[in-house]
Amino acid sequence: MNSPTSHFVPPRRMGVYDPIHQISMWEENFRNNVDLSASTLLIDDAEIKFDNQSEYASHGIPGTSKQYDQEANRLADKIQRRLAQNREAARKSRLRKKAYVQQLESCRVKLMQLEQEVDHAKQKGLHIGGTGLGSNSLDFAASVNSGITSFEMEYGHWLEERNRLTMALRNALNSHVSDIELGELVDGAMSHYFKLFGMKSAAAKADAFYVMSGMWKSSAERFFFWIGGFRPSEILKILVPRIETMTEQQRSDISNLGKSCQQAEDALSQGMDKLQQMVSESVAAGQLEEQTDTPHMSTAMERLAALVSFVNQADHLRQETLLQMSRILTKRQAARWLLALGEYFQSLQALSSFWANRPPKPA
Amino acid sequence: MEKVTRLASQNGVVIFTKSSCCLCYAVKILFQELGVNPTVHELDKDTVEGREMEKAIARLGCSAPIPVVYIGGKLVGSTNEVMSLHLSGSLIPLLKPYSATLS
């Protein structure tokens, strides 16, 4: 673009309209604004008019200079309007840019939060992503996830309540409350365990493998796992000694209960072995890469569906064990036994933490 | 249903199962552990009346369609019922007449 200095009016003309100041202002604005070409043209016109006007003004001819006054005024107005429009356009453009940048920023923050949530969920062992079986695998995995995700959340709340109930039992036994109050606590604790079995049943429908894996439990509890939970005969064996005074009848009943439990567990374990054998046979017989509607694959799937029944049956056994104990024992004895049970699981969880945080062995 | 009743009224422990059902297998193992040899009828192996029997048994309203257990001609129920009976100590008395080891 042209250098503006050639357009500058020499100082001795300043007395008439202060054109130098006007022009320098315009040029300042033109540097900041967009629409330069037309304005430059206007300046050229203005320059010509001022140049012409000076000859007449110094000779003192009033009529001609007045005409040029009016034209200069109109021109000045036009220029002012154009400048104002440009300023307005520029202001709006700056506002739009600001809004866009703010939107980008908030999206960035949201993305970071989502990434954190995904990482957190992955750490907790949720299986994110498909089973690799086909185009529907991701949809299936998404619906399975929600069943398991809600189970994990519910289990967290269940644990808190279990710990609260255990503490309540301890306090009640130490402060010698009435048998009726103890009875209420015992019933509450039993219902709480039964609630877990219901939750597990729903989770098993969503993903029986998940419940069988015990990923929702601490590592030490998983060590003792049997078909999706604790082994009923074990908790009888180790915790009954914690109940101090029992009648001979009670001891005999508990001994029979333990024996029946063991026999039922053995039968279910053998049923599980048979299930494993049948699934591996149907898998080996077929070709897994084919679609799900091949005979071998659908047989394997049918047989795997039995896994849900096994998890439910094992939980039923746990429930029956708890029920039988509450029938054999008095309320006070049952409270002591349930306290021992809660403390046992808490200790296993503590053991898992200690083990996970143990100092590394020197190389 | 008649065939079901006829088979069920056989003496001893009668279990209606399917060859592919592993829970049925587990129940059979339990009875064997208790010294009883149950009579097992696999509904999927009965090509003629199997499906009809399956429907009739489902109408009995047990906790599960299979296995279904009869002891001495009386309906006991499915796996849940058998397990509950056993843990409460009531199963063995029912089996005593039919077991060499228990009586």
Coordinates of C-alpha atoms in Angstrom, one line a residue:
Chain A
M1 CA 0.0 0.0 0.0
N2 CA 1.1 3.6 -0.5
S3 CA 3.0 5.4 2.0
P4 CA 0.7 7.8 3.8
T5 CA 3.2 10.6 4.2
S6 CA 2.9 11.8 0.6
H7 CA -0.7 12.7 1.4
F8 CA 0.1 14.8 4.3
V9 CA -1.0 18.5 3.9
P10 CA 1.8 21.0 4.7
P11 CA 1.5 22.7 8.1
R12 CA 0.6 26.2 6.9
R13 CA -2.8 24.9 5.8
M14 CA -3.8 23.8 9.3
G15 CA -5.6 26.9 10.2
V16 CA -8.5 26.2 7.8
Y17 CA -10.0 22.7 8.8
D18 CA -7.2 21.0 10.7
P19 CA -6.9 18.4 7.9
I20 CA -3.5 17.0 9.0
H21 CA -5.0 15.9 12.3
Q22 CA -8.0 14.4 10.6
I23 CA -5.9 12.5 8.0
S24 CA -3.5 11.1 10.5
M25 CA -6.4 9.9 12.6
W26 CA -7.9 8.2 9.6
E27 CA -4.7 6.5 8.8
E28 CA -4.4 5.3 12.3
N29 CA -7.8 3.7 12.0
F30 CA -7.1 2.2 8.6
R31 CA -4.1 0.4 9.9
N32 CA -6.3 -1.2 12.5
N33 CA -9.3 -1.9 10.3
V34 CA -10.0 -4.0 7.3
D35 CA -11.6 -1.9 4.7
L36 CA -8.6 0.1 3.5
S37 CA -8.9 0.5 -0.3
A38 CA -12.1 2.5 -0.5
S39 CA -11.0 4.8 2.4
T40 CA -7.7 5.5 0.7
L41 CA -9.6 6.5 -2.3
L42 CA -11.7 8.9 -0.2
I43 CA -8.5 10.3 1.2
D44 CA -7.2 11.0 -2.3
D45 CA -10.4 12.8 -3.1
A46 CA -10.2 14.7 0.1
E47 CA -6.6 15.6 -0.6
I48 CA -7.5 16.9 -4.0
K49 CA -10.4 19.0 -2.7
F50 CA -8.2 20.4 0.1
D51 CA -5.4 21.2 -2.3
N52 CA -7.8 23.0 -4.7
Q53 CA -9.5 24.7 -1.8
S54 CA -6.3 26.3 -0.5
E55 CA -5.8 28.4 -3.6
Y56 CA -9.2 29.9 -3.3
A57 CA -9.2 30.4 0.4
S58 CA -6.0 32.5 0.5
H59 CA -7.5 34.6 -2.3
G60 CA -10.6 35.2 -0.2
I61 CA -13.4 34.1 -2.6
P62 CA -16.3 33.3 -0.1
G63 CA -18.8 31.4 -2.5
T64 CA -16.5 28.7 -3.8
S65 CA -15.0 27.8 -0.4
K66 CA -18.4 27.4 1.2
Q67 CA -19.3 24.8 -1.5
Y68 CA -16.2 22.9 -0.7
D69 CA -17.0 23.1 3.0
Q70 CA -20.2 21.3 2.5
E71 CA -18.6 18.6 0.3
A72 CA -15.8 18.1 2.8
N73 CA -18.4 17.7 5.6
R74 CA -20.4 15.1 3.7
L75 CA -17.2 13.2 2.9
A76 CA -16.1 13.4 6.5
D77 CA -19.4 12.0 7.6
K78 CA -19.1 9.1 5.1
I79 CA -15.7 8.3 6.3
Q80 CA -16.7 8.5 9.9
R81 CA -19.7 6.1 9.3
R82 CA -17.4 3.7 7.4
L83 CA -14.9 3.7 10.2
A84 CA -17.6 3.1 12.8
Q85 CA -18.9 0.1 10.8
N86 CA -15.5 -1.3 10.6
R87 CA -14.9 -0.9 14.3
E88 CA -18.2 -2.6 15.0
A89 CA -17.4 -5.5 12.7
A90 CA -14.0 -6.0 14.3
R91 CA -15.6 -5.9 17.8
K92 CA -18.1 -8.6 16.8
S93 CA -15.4 -10.7 15.3
R94 CA -13.3 -10.5 18.5
L95 CA -16.4 -11.5 20.5
R96 CA -17.0 -14.6 18.3
K97 CA -13.4 -15.7 18.6
K98 CA -13.6 -15.3 22.4
A99 CA -16.7 -17.5 22.6
Y100 CA -15.2 -20.2 20.4
V101 CA -12.0 -20.4 22.5
Q102 CA -14.1 -20.7 25.7
Q103 CA -16.1 -23.5 24.2
L104 CA -12.8 -25.3 23.2
E105 CA -11.5 -24.9 26.7
S106 CA -14.6 -26.4 28.4
C107 CA -14.6 -29.3 25.9
R108 CA -10.9 -30.0 26.8
V109 CA -11.7 -30.1 30.5
K110 CA -14.6 -32.5 29.9
L111 CA -12.4 -34.7 27.8
M112 CA -9.8 -34.9 30.6
Q113 CA -12.5 -35.8 33.1
L114 CA -13.8 -38.6 30.9
E115 CA -10.3 -40.0 30.3
Q116 CA -9.8 -40.1 34.1
E117 CA -13.0 -42.0 34.6
V118 CA -12.1 -44.5 32.0
D119 CA -8.7 -45.1 33.6
H120 CA -10.2 -45.4 37.0
A121 CA -12.7 -48.0 35.7
K122 CA -10.0 -49.9 34.0
Q123 CA -7.9 -50.1 37.1
K124 CA -10.9 -51.6 39.0
G125 CA -10.8 -54.5 36.5
L126 CA -13.8 -53.8 34.4
H127 CA -13.6 -55.4 31.0
I128 CA -13.9 -52.5 28.6
G129 CA -13.9 -53.5 25.0
G130 CA -15.4 -56.4 23.1
T131 CA -15.0 -60.1 23.5
G132 CA -13.6 -60.2 19.9
L133 CA -16.3 -62.4 18.7
G134 CA -17.9 -60.2 16.0
S135 CA -19.6 -57.0 15.1
N136 CA -22.0 -57.2 18.0
S137 CA -19.4 -57.8 20.6
L138 CA -19.0 -54.1 21.5
D139 CA -22.7 -53.6 22.0
F140 CA -22.9 -56.7 24.1
A141 CA -19.9 -55.7 26.2
A142 CA -21.5 -52.3 26.7
S143 CA -24.7 -53.7 28.1
V144 CA -22.8 -56.3 30.2
N145 CA -20.6 -53.5 31.6
S146 CA -23.6 -51.6 32.9
G147 CA -24.8 -54.7 34.8
I148 CA -21.4 -55.3 36.3
T149 CA -20.7 -51.6 36.8
S150 CA -23.8 -51.2 38.8
F151 CA -23.0 -54.3 40.8
E152 CA -19.6 -53.0 41.7
M153 CA -21.1 -49.7 42.9
E154 CA -23.7 -51.5 44.9
Y155 CA -21.1 -53.9 46.4
G156 CA -19.1 -50.9 47.6
H157 CA -22.2 -49.7 49.5
W158 CA -22.9 -53.2 50.7
L159 CA -19.4 -53.4 52.2
E160 CA -19.8 -50.2 54.1
E161 CA -23.1 -51.4 55.5
R162 CA -21.6 -54.8 56.4
N163 CA -18.8 -53.0 58.3
R164 CA -21.3 -50.8 60.1
L165 CA -23.4 -53.9 61.1
T166 CA -20.2 -55.7 62.4
M167 CA -19.4 -52.7 64.5
A168 CA -23.0 -52.5 65.8
L169 CA -22.8 -56.2 66.8
R170 CA -19.5 -55.7 68.6
N171 CA -20.9 -52.7 70.5
A172 CA -24.1 -54.5 71.4
L173 CA -22.2 -57.6 72.7
N174 CA -19.8 -55.5 74.8
S175 CA -22.6 -53.3 76.3
H176 CA -24.8 -56.3 77.2
V177 CA -28.0 -55.2 75.5
S178 CA -31.2 -57.3 75.8
D179 CA -31.6 -60.5 73.8
I180 CA -34.5 -58.8 71.8
E181 CA -32.2 -56.0 70.6
L182 CA -29.5 -58.5 69.8
G183 CA -32.1 -60.5 67.9
E184 CA -33.0 -57.5 65.7
L185 CA -29.3 -56.9 64.9
V186 CA -28.9 -60.6 64.0
D187 CA -31.9 -60.5 61.7
G188 CA -30.6 -57.3 60.1
A189 CA -27.2 -58.8 59.5
M190 CA -28.7 -62.0 58.0
S191 CA -30.9 -60.0 55.7
H192 CA -27.9 -58.0 54.6
Y193 CA -26.1 -61.2 53.5
F194 CA -29.2 -62.4 51.7
K195 CA -29.3 -59.1 49.9
L196 CA -25.8 -59.8 48.6
F197 CA -26.9 -63.1 47.2
G198 CA -29.7 -61.3 45.2
M199 CA -27.2 -58.8 43.9
K200 CA -24.9 -61.6 42.8
S201 CA -27.7 -63.4 41.0
A202 CA -28.4 -60.3 38.9
A203 CA -24.6 -59.9 38.2
A204 CA -24.3 -63.6 37.3
K205 CA -27.0 -63.0 34.6
A206 CA -25.0 -60.1 33.3
D207 CA -21.7 -61.9 33.4
A208 CA -21.3 -65.2 35.2
F209 CA -17.6 -65.3 34.4
Y210 CA -17.2 -62.1 36.3
V211 CA -18.9 -63.4 39.4
M212 CA -16.8 -66.6 39.2
S213 CA -13.6 -64.6 38.8
G214 CA -14.1 -62.9 42.2
M215 CA -12.6 -59.7 40.7
W216 CA -14.9 -57.7 43.0
K217 CA -13.4 -59.2 46.1
S218 CA -10.0 -58.6 47.7
S219 CA -7.1 -60.9 46.7
A220 CA -7.0 -62.9 49.9
E221 CA -10.7 -63.5 49.8
R222 CA -10.2 -64.7 46.2
F223 CA -7.6 -67.2 47.4
F224 CA -10.3 -69.0 49.3
F225 CA -12.9 -68.7 46.5
W226 CA -15.4 -71.5 45.7
I227 CA -17.9 -71.0 42.9
G228 CA -18.3 -67.3 43.2
G229 CA -17.9 -66.8 47.0
F230 CA -16.9 -68.2 50.4
R231 CA -17.0 -72.0 51.1
P232 CA -19.8 -72.5 53.7
S233 CA -18.2 -75.5 55.4
E234 CA -15.0 -73.5 55.9
I235 CA -16.6 -70.7 57.7
L236 CA -18.4 -73.2 59.9
K237 CA -15.1 -74.9 60.8
I238 CA -13.1 -71.9 61.6
L239 CA -15.7 -69.7 63.3
V240 CA -17.7 -72.0 65.4
P241 CA -14.9 -72.2 68.0
R242 CA -15.5 -68.5 68.6
I243 CA -18.9 -69.3 70.1
E244 CA -18.0 -70.1 73.7
T245 CA -20.9 -71.9 75.4
M246 CA -22.9 -74.4 73.5
T247 CA -25.0 -77.3 74.5
E248 CA -24.3 -80.9 73.4
Q249 CA -27.3 -80.8 71.1
Q250 CA -26.0 -77.7 69.5
R251 CA -22.6 -79.1 69.0
S252 CA -24.1 -82.2 67.4
D253 CA -26.4 -80.2 65.2
I254 CA -23.6 -78.0 64.0
S255 CA -21.4 -81.0 63.3
N256 CA -24.1 -82.5 61.2
L257 CA -24.6 -79.2 59.4
G258 CA -20.9 -79.1 58.6
K259 CA -21.0 -82.6 57.2
S260 CA -24.0 -82.0 55.0
C261 CA -22.5 -78.8 53.8
Q262 CA -19.3 -80.6 52.8
Q263 CA -21.3 -83.3 50.9
A264 CA -23.3 -80.7 49.0
E265 CA -20.2 -78.8 48.2
D266 CA -18.5 -81.9 46.8
A267 CA -21.5 -82.7 44.7
L268 CA -21.6 -79.2 43.2
S269 CA -17.8 -79.2 42.6
Q270 CA -18.1 -82.4 40.7
G271 CA -20.9 -80.9 38.7
M272 CA -18.7 -77.9 37.9
D273 CA -15.9 -80.3 36.8
K274 CA -18.4 -82.0 34.4
L275 CA -19.4 -78.6 33.1
Q276 CA -15.8 -77.6 32.3
Q277 CA -15.3 -80.9 30.6
M278 CA -18.4 -80.5 28.4
V279 CA -17.6 -77.0 27.5
S280 CA -14.0 -77.8 26.5
E281 CA -15.2 -80.8 24.5
S282 CA -17.7 -78.7 22.5
V283 CA -15.1 -75.9 22.0
A284 CA -12.4 -78.4 20.8
A285 CA -14.9 -80.1 18.5
G286 CA -15.9 -76.9 16.7
Q287 CA -14.1 -73.9 15.2
L288 CA -14.3 -70.8 17.3
E289 CA -13.6 -68.4 14.4
E290 CA -17.0 -69.1 12.8
Q291 CA -20.2 -67.3 13.6
T292 CA -22.1 -68.0 16.8
D293 CA -24.8 -70.0 15.0
T294 CA -22.7 -73.1 14.3
P295 CA -23.8 -76.2 16.1
H296 CA -20.6 -76.5 18.2
M297 CA -20.6 -72.8 19.3
S298 CA -24.3 -72.9 20.2
T299 CA -23.8 -76.1 22.2
A300 CA -20.8 -74.5 24.1
M301 CA -23.0 -71.4 24.8
E302 CA -25.9 -73.5 26.0
R303 CA -23.6 -75.4 28.3
L304 CA -22.0 -72.2 29.6
A305 CA -25.4 -70.8 30.5
A306 CA -25.4 -73.5 33.2
L307 CA -22.7 -71.5 34.9
V308 CA -25.3 -69.0 36.1
S309 CA -27.2 -71.9 37.7
F310 CA -24.1 -73.1 39.5
V311 CA -23.4 -69.6 40.9
N312 CA -27.0 -69.4 42.1
Q313 CA -26.9 -72.9 43.6
A314 CA -23.6 -72.1 45.5
D315 CA -25.2 -68.9 46.9
H316 CA -28.3 -70.9 47.9
L317 CA -26.0 -73.2 49.9
R318 CA -24.4 -70.2 51.6
Q319 CA -27.9 -68.8 52.4
E320 CA -29.1 -72.2 53.8
T321 CA -26.0 -72.5 56.0
L322 CA -26.6 -69.1 57.5
L323 CA -30.3 -69.9 58.0
Q324 CA -29.5 -73.2 59.7
M325 CA -27.0 -71.6 62.0
S326 CA -29.5 -69.0 63.1
R327 CA -32.0 -71.8 63.9
I328 CA -29.5 -73.9 65.9
L329 CA -28.0 -71.0 67.9
T330 CA -29.5 -68.6 70.4
K331 CA -29.7 -64.9 69.4
R332 CA -26.7 -64.1 71.6
Q333 CA -24.7 -67.0 70.1
A334 CA -25.7 -66.0 66.6
A335 CA -24.6 -62.4 67.2
R336 CA -21.2 -63.6 68.3
W337 CA -20.9 -65.9 65.3
L338 CA -22.0 -63.2 62.8
L339 CA -19.5 -60.8 64.5
A340 CA -16.8 -63.4 64.0
L341 CA -17.9 -63.8 60.3
G342 CA -17.7 -60.0 59.6
E343 CA -14.3 -59.7 61.4
Y344 CA -13.0 -62.6 59.4
F345 CA -13.8 -61.1 56.0
Q346 CA -12.4 -57.7 57.2
S347 CA -9.2 -59.4 58.3
L348 CA -8.9 -61.1 54.8
Q349 CA -9.3 -57.6 53.2
A350 CA -6.7 -56.2 55.6
L351 CA -4.4 -59.1 54.7
S352 CA -4.8 -58.3 51.0
S353 CA -3.8 -54.7 51.7
F354 CA -0.7 -55.7 53.7
W355 CA 0.3 -58.1 51.0
A356 CA -0.1 -55.6 48.2
N357 CA 1.9 -53.0 50.1
R358 CA 4.7 -55.2 51.4
P359 CA 8.2 -53.9 50.8
P360 CA 10.0 -55.4 47.8
K361 CA 12.5 -58.1 48.5
P362 CA 16.1 -57.0 48.0
A363 CA 17.5 -58.3 44.7
Chain B
M1 CA -47.9 -87.1 32.5
E2 CA -48.9 -90.7 33.0
K3 CA -45.5 -91.9 32.1
V4 CA -44.0 -89.4 34.6
T5 CA -46.3 -90.7 37.4
R6 CA -45.6 -94.2 36.5
L7 CA -41.8 -93.8 36.5
A8 CA -42.0 -91.6 39.6
S9 CA -43.8 -94.2 41.6
Q10 CA -40.9 -96.5 41.3
N11 CA -39.4 -97.3 44.7
G12 CA -36.4 -95.4 45.8
V13 CA -35.0 -92.2 44.4
V14 CA -36.1 -91.2 40.9
I15 CA -34.5 -88.2 39.1
F16 CA -35.7 -86.7 35.8
T17 CA -32.7 -85.1 34.1
K18 CA -31.2 -84.2 30.8
S19 CA -27.9 -85.6 29.6
S20 CA -26.4 -82.1 29.1
C21 CA -27.5 -80.8 32.5
C22 CA -24.5 -80.6 34.9
L23 CA -26.6 -79.6 37.9
C24 CA -28.6 -82.8 37.4
Y25 CA -25.3 -84.7 37.5
A26 CA -24.4 -82.9 40.8
V27 CA -27.7 -84.0 42.4
K28 CA -27.1 -87.6 41.3
I29 CA -23.6 -87.5 42.8
L30 CA -25.0 -86.2 46.1
F31 CA -27.4 -89.1 46.4
Q32 CA -24.6 -91.5 45.5
E33 CA -22.5 -90.0 48.2
L34 CA -25.3 -90.6 50.7
G35 CA -25.3 -94.3 49.7
V36 CA -28.4 -94.3 47.4
N37 CA -28.3 -95.2 43.8
P38 CA -31.0 -93.1 42.1
T39 CA -32.9 -94.1 39.0
V40 CA -32.2 -91.5 36.4
H41 CA -34.5 -90.8 33.4
E42 CA -32.9 -88.5 30.8
L43 CA -35.7 -86.7 29.1
D44 CA -33.7 -85.8 26.0
K45 CA -32.9 -89.5 25.4
D46 CA -36.6 -90.4 25.3
T47 CA -37.3 -89.6 21.6
V48 CA -40.9 -90.5 21.7
E49 CA -42.4 -89.0 24.9
G50 CA -39.5 -86.9 26.1
R51 CA -40.9 -83.5 25.1
E52 CA -44.3 -84.2 26.6
M53 CA -42.8 -85.4 29.8
E54 CA -40.7 -82.2 30.0
K55 CA -43.8 -80.1 29.6
A56 CA -45.7 -82.1 32.3
I57 CA -42.8 -81.8 34.7
A58 CA -42.5 -78.0 34.1
R59 CA -46.1 -77.7 35.2
L60 CA -45.3 -79.2 38.6
G61 CA -43.9 -75.8 39.6
C62 CA -40.6 -76.8 41.1
S63 CA -37.9 -74.1 41.6
A64 CA -36.3 -75.3 38.3
P65 CA -37.5 -77.4 35.4
I66 CA -34.8 -80.0 35.9
P67 CA -33.7 -81.9 37.8
V68 CA -36.9 -83.1 39.4
V69 CA -36.6 -85.6 42.3
Y70 CA -39.1 -88.1 43.7
I71 CA -38.4 -90.2 46.8
G72 CA -40.6 -93.2 47.4
G73 CA -43.1 -91.9 44.9
K74 CA -43.4 -88.5 46.5
L75 CA -42.3 -85.3 44.8
V76 CA -39.4 -83.6 46.6
G77 CA -38.6 -80.8 44.1
S78 CA -35.5 -79.5 42.3
T79 CA -31.9 -78.8 43.4
N80 CA -32.9 -76.0 45.9
E81 CA -35.4 -78.3 47.7
V82 CA -32.9 -81.2 47.9
M83 CA -30.1 -78.9 49.3
S84 CA -32.4 -77.3 51.8
L85 CA -33.6 -80.7 53.0
H86 CA -30.1 -82.0 53.3
L87 CA -28.7 -79.0 55.3
S88 CA -31.7 -79.1 57.7
G89 CA -30.9 -82.8 58.3
S90 CA -34.3 -84.0 56.8
L91 CA -33.0 -85.7 53.7
I92 CA -31.2 -88.6 55.2
P93 CA -34.3 -89.8 57.1
L94 CA -36.2 -89.9 53.8
L95 CA -33.4 -92.0 52.2
K96 CA -33.0 -94.5 55.0
P97 CA -35.4 -97.1 53.6
Y98 CA -33.5 -97.1 50.3
S99 CA -29.9 -96.9 51.4
A100 CA -27.7 -99.8 52.3
T101 CA -25.2 -97.6 54.2
L102 CA -27.7 -95.3 56.0
S103 CA -30.0 -97.8 57.6

